[in-house]
Structure formats: structure tokens, C-alpha cells
PDB file of C-alpha atoms in Angstrom:
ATOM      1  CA  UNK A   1      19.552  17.867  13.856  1.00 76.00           C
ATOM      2  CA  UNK A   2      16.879  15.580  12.420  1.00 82.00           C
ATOM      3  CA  UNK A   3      13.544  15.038  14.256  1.00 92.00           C
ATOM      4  CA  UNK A   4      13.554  11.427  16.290  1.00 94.00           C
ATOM      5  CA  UNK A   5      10.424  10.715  13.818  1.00 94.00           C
ATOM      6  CA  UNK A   6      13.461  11.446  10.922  1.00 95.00           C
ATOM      7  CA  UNK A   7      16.298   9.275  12.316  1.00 95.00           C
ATOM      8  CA  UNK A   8      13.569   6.447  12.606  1.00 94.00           C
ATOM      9  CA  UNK A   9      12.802   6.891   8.881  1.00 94.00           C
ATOM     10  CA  UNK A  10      16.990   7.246   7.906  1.00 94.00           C
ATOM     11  CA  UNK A  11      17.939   4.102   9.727  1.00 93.00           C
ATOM     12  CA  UNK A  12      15.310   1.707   7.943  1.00 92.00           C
ATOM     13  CA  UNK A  13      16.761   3.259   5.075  1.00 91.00           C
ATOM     14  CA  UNK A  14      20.264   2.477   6.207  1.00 90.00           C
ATOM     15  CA  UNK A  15      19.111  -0.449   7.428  1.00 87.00           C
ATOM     16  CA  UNK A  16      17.427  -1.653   3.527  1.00 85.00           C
ATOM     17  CA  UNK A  17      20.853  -0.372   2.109  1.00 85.00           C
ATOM     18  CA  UNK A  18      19.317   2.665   0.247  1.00 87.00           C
ATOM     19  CA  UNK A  19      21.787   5.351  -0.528  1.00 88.00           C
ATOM     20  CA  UNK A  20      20.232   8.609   0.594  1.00 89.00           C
ATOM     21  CA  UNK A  21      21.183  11.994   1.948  1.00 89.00           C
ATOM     22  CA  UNK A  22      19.559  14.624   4.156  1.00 92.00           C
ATOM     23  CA  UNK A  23      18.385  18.008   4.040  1.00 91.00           C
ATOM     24  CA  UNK A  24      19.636  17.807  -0.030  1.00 88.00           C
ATOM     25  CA  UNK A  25      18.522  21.254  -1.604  1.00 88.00           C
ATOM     26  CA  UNK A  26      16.605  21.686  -4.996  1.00 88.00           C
ATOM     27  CA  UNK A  27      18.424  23.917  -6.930  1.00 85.00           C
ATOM     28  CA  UNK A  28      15.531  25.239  -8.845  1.00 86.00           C
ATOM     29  CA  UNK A  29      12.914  25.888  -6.223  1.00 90.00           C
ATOM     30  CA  UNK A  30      15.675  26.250  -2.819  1.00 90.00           C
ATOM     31  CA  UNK A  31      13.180  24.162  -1.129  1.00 92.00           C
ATOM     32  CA  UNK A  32      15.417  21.782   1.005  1.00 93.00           C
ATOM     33  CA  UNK A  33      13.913  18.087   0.917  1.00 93.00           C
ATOM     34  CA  UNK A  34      14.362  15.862   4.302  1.00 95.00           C
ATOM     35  CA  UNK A  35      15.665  12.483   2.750  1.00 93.00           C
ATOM     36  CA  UNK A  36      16.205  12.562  -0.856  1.00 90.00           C
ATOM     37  CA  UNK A  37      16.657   8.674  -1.565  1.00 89.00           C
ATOM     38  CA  UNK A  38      18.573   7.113  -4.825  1.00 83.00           C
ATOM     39  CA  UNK A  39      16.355   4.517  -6.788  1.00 71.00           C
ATOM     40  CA  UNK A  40      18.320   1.662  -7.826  1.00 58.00           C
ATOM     41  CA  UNK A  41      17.294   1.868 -11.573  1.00 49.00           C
ATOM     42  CA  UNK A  42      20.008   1.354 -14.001  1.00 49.00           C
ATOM     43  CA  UNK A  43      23.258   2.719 -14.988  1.00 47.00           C
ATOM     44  CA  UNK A  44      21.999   6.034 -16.657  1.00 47.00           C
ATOM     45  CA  UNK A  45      20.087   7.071 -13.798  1.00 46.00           C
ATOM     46  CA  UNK A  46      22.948   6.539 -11.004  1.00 49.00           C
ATOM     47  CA  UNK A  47      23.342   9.404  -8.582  1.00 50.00           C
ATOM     48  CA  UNK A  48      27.016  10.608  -8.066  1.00 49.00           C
ATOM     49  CA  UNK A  49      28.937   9.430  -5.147  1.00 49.00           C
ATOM     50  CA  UNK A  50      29.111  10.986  -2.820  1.00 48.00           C
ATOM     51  CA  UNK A  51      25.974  12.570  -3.104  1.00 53.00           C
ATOM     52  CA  UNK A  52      25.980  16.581  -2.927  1.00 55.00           C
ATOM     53  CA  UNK A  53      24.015  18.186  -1.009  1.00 56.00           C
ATOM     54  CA  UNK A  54      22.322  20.499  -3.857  1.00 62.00           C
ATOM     55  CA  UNK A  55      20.271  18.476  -6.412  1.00 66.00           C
ATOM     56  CA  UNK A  56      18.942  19.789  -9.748  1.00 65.00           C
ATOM     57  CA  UNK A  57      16.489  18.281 -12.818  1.00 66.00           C
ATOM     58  CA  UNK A  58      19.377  16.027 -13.880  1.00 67.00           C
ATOM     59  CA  UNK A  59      19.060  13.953 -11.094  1.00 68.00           C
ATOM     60  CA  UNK A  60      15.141  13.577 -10.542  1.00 73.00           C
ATOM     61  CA  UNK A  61      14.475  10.768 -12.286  1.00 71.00           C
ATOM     62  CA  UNK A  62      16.882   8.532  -9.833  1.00 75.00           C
ATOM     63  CA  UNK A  63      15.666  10.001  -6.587  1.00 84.00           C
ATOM     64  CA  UNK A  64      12.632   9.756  -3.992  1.00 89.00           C
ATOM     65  CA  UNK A  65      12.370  12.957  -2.456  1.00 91.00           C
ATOM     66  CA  UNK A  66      10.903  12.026   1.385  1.00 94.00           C
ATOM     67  CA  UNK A  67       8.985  14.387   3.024  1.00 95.00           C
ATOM     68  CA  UNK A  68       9.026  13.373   7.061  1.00 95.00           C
ATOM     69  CA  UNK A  69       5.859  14.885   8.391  1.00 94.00           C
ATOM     70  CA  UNK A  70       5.658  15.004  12.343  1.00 93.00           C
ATOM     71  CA  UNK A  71       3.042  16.915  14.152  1.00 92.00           C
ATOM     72  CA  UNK A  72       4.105  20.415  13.213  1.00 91.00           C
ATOM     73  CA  UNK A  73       3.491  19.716   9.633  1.00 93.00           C
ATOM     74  CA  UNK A  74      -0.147  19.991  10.154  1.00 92.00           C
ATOM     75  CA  UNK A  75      -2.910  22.447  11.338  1.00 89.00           C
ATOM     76  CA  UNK A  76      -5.034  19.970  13.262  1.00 81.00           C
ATOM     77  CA  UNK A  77      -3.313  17.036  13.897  1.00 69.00           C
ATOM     78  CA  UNK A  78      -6.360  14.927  14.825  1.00 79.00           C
ATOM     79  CA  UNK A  79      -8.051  15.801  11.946  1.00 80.00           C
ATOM     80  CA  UNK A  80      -4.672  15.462   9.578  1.00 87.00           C
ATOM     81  CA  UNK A  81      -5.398  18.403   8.189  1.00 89.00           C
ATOM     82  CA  UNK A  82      -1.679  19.298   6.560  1.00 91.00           C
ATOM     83  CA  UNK A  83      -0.486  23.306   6.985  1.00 93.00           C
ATOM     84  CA  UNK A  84      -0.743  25.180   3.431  1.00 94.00           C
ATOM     85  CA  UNK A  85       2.814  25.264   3.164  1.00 95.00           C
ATOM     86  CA  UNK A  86       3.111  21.500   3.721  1.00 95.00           C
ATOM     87  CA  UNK A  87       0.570  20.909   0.831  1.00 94.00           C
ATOM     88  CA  UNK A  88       1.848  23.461  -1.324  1.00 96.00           C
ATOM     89  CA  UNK A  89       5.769  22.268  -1.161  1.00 95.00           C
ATOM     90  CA  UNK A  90       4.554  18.998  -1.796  1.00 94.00           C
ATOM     91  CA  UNK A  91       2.325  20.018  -4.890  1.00 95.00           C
ATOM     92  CA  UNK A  92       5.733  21.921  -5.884  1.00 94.00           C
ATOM     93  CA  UNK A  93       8.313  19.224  -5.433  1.00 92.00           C
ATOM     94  CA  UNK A  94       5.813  17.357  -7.968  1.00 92.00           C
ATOM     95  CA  UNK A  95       5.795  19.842 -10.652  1.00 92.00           C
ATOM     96  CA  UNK A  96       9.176  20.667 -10.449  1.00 90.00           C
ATOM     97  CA  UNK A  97       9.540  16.329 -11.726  1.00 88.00           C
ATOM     98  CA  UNK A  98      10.469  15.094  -8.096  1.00 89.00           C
ATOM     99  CA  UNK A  99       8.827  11.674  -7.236  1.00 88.00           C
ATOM    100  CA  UNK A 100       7.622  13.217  -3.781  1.00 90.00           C
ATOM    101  CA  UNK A 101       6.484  10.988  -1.053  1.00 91.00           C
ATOM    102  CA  UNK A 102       5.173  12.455   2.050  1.00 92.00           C
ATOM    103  CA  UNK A 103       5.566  10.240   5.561  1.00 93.00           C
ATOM    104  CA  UNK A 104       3.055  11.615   8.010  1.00 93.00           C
ATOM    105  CA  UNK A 105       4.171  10.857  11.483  1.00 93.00           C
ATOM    106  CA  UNK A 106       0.766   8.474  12.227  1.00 92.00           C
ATOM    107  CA  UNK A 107       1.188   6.673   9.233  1.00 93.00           C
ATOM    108  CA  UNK A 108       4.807   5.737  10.087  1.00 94.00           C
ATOM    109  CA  UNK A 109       3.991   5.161  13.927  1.00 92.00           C
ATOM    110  CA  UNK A 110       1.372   2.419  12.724  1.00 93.00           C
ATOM    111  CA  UNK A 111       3.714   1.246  10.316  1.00 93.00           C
ATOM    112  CA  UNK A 112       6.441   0.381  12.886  1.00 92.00           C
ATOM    113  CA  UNK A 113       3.399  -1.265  15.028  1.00 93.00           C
ATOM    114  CA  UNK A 114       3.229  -3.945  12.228  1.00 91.00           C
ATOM    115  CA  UNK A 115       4.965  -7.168  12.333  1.00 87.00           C
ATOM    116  CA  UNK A 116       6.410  -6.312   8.582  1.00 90.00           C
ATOM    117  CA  UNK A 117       5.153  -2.627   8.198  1.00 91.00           C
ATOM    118  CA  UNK A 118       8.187  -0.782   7.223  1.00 90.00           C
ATOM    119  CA  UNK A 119       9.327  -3.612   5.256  1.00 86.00           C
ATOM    120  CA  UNK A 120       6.650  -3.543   2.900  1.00 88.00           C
ATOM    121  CA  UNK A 121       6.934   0.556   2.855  1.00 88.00           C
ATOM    122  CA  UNK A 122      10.344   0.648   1.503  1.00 86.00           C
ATOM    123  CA  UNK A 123       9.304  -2.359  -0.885  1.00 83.00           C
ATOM    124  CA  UNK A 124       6.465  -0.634  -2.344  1.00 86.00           C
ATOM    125  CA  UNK A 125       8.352   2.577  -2.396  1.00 84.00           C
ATOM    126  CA  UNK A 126      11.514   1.082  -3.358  1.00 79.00           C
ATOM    127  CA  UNK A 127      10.835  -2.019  -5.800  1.00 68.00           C
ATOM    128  CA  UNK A 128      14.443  -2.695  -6.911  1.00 59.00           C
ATOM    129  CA  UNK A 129      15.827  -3.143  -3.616  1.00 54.00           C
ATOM    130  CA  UNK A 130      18.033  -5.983  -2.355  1.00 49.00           C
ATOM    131  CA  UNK A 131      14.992  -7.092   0.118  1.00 51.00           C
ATOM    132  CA  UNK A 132      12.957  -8.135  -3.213  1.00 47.00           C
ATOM    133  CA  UNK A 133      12.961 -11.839  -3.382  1.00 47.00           C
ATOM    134  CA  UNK A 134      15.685 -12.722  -6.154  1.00 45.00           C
ATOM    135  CA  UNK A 135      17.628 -10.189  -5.196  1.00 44.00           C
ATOM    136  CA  UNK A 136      20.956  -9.629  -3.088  1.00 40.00           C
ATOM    137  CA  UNK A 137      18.821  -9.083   0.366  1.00 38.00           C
ATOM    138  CA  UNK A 138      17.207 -11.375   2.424  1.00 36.00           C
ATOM    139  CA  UNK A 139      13.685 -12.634   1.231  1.00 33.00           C
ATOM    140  CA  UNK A 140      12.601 -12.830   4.253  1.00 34.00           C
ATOM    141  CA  UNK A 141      13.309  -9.254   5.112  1.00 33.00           C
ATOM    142  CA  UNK A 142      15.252 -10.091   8.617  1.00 29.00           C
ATOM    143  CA  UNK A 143      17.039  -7.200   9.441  1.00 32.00           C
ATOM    144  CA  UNK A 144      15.547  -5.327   7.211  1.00 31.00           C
ATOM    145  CA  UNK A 145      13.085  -2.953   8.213  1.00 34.00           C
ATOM    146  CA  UNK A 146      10.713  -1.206   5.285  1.00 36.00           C
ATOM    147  CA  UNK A 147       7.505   1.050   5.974  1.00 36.00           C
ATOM    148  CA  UNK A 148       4.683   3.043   4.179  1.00 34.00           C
ATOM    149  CA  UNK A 149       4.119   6.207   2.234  1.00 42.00           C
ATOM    150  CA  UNK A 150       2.147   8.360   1.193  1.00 46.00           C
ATOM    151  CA  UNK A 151       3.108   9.316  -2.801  1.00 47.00           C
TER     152      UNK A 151
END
């Protein structure tokens, strides 16, 4: 069952139209990765459907992996001081070829405090979405929620 701070992140996904699954597994390292989300690149990088649930080198290049990092993730919350093993699977999702992006549960609380917040997250995150103006989404972003990340 997915932490509250998780669902939040999954449904603006959802909500952008980004394919993505949960709790996908690396099949090199084992380490399993919250939201591993498919960037709409081309043709050669497209990401089976339905997505499985273990994910190896082949399929790096066309994913986000999403780290969702609520309180427990880190030593001192006040000070954001991340655990060891936080900072370490992150350094290791990275040198295993995974575009890792880490969403610390402040960063996405202010995020959903501004008027566009998420929006621009899954923009900047996500550039070939349908919320990009000229593309199939609204250019306005109704609907369409988007946030911020860490990379």
C-alpha cells in the first residue's frame, strides 16, 4: 500500500496521462523503485505494454525512476538531512543509467501549495507531455496537475 504522500504523486501522474507503474524492480541491483514513469520519447524507446513489474538496462533510457521521499527517508527531517541508505540508493539508481529523481515530501507539499506547482514539476520533468503547449493536452494545464523534483 503506497504512502498518502505516494498516491498524491501517482494521481498527478494519472492525471498528466503519464504511463507509469509502482514498486517496478531493477533487475540488476533488486532495488525496487516507487514510480518508475515512461518518457514519451520516440518509437525506439517505448516501454512494453503492459508494463512488468521487473525492469532491466534495456528499458532505462525511456523511464524516470521516482523516488517518493516522506519523512522516514531522512535522519533529521528539519534539517533534510536524507538517511545513508536514501542517498546511497539514489547515487546507485544513477550509476546503474536510471534517470533518478528524488521527491522529498516538503518539496512536494509546497509544490501542491502553488497555484501551478505540480504542473510545472511534471513539465520540467516530463517535457514531451500532452500539457506542453502544441501538444494533445491542454495549454493551459486545467486538469492537469504537474509538480517539482529533485533530479
Amino acid at each position: 500500500m503506497p504512502s498518502r504522500l505516494q498516491a498524491q504523486v501517482e494521481e498527478a501522474l494519472r492525471d498528466a496521462g503519464i504511463p507509469f507503474t509502482t514498486e517496478a524492480i531493477d533487475a540488476d541491483s533488486g532495488y525496487s523503485i516507487d514510480i518508475l514513469a515512461y518518457q514519451n520519447q520516440d518509437e525506439d524507446s517505448a516501454m512494453p505494454s503492459p508494463l512488468p513489474a521487473r525492469f532491466g538496462a534495456s528499458h532505462r533510457a525511456a523511464a524516470i525512476a521516482i523516488e517518493v521521499d516522506g519523512p522516514g527517508h531522512f535522519a533529521r527531517p528539519a534539517l533534510r538531512a536524507p538517511l545513508g541508505s536514501t542517498a546511497l540508493k539514489q547515487r546507485h539508481l544513477r550509476q546503474l543509467g536510471w534517470h533518478a529523481v528524488s521527491i522529498a515530501f516538503w518539496e512536494w507539499n509546497a509544490l501542491r501549495r502553488e497555484p501551478h506547482g505540480v504542473r510545472d514539476f511534471i513539465l520540467a520533468t516530463f517535457p514531451r507531455t500532452a500539457l506542453h503547449p502544441g501538444g494533445s493536452g491542454d495549454a493551459e494545464g486545467r486538469g492537469s496537475p504537474g509538480g517539482n523534483v529533485r533530479a
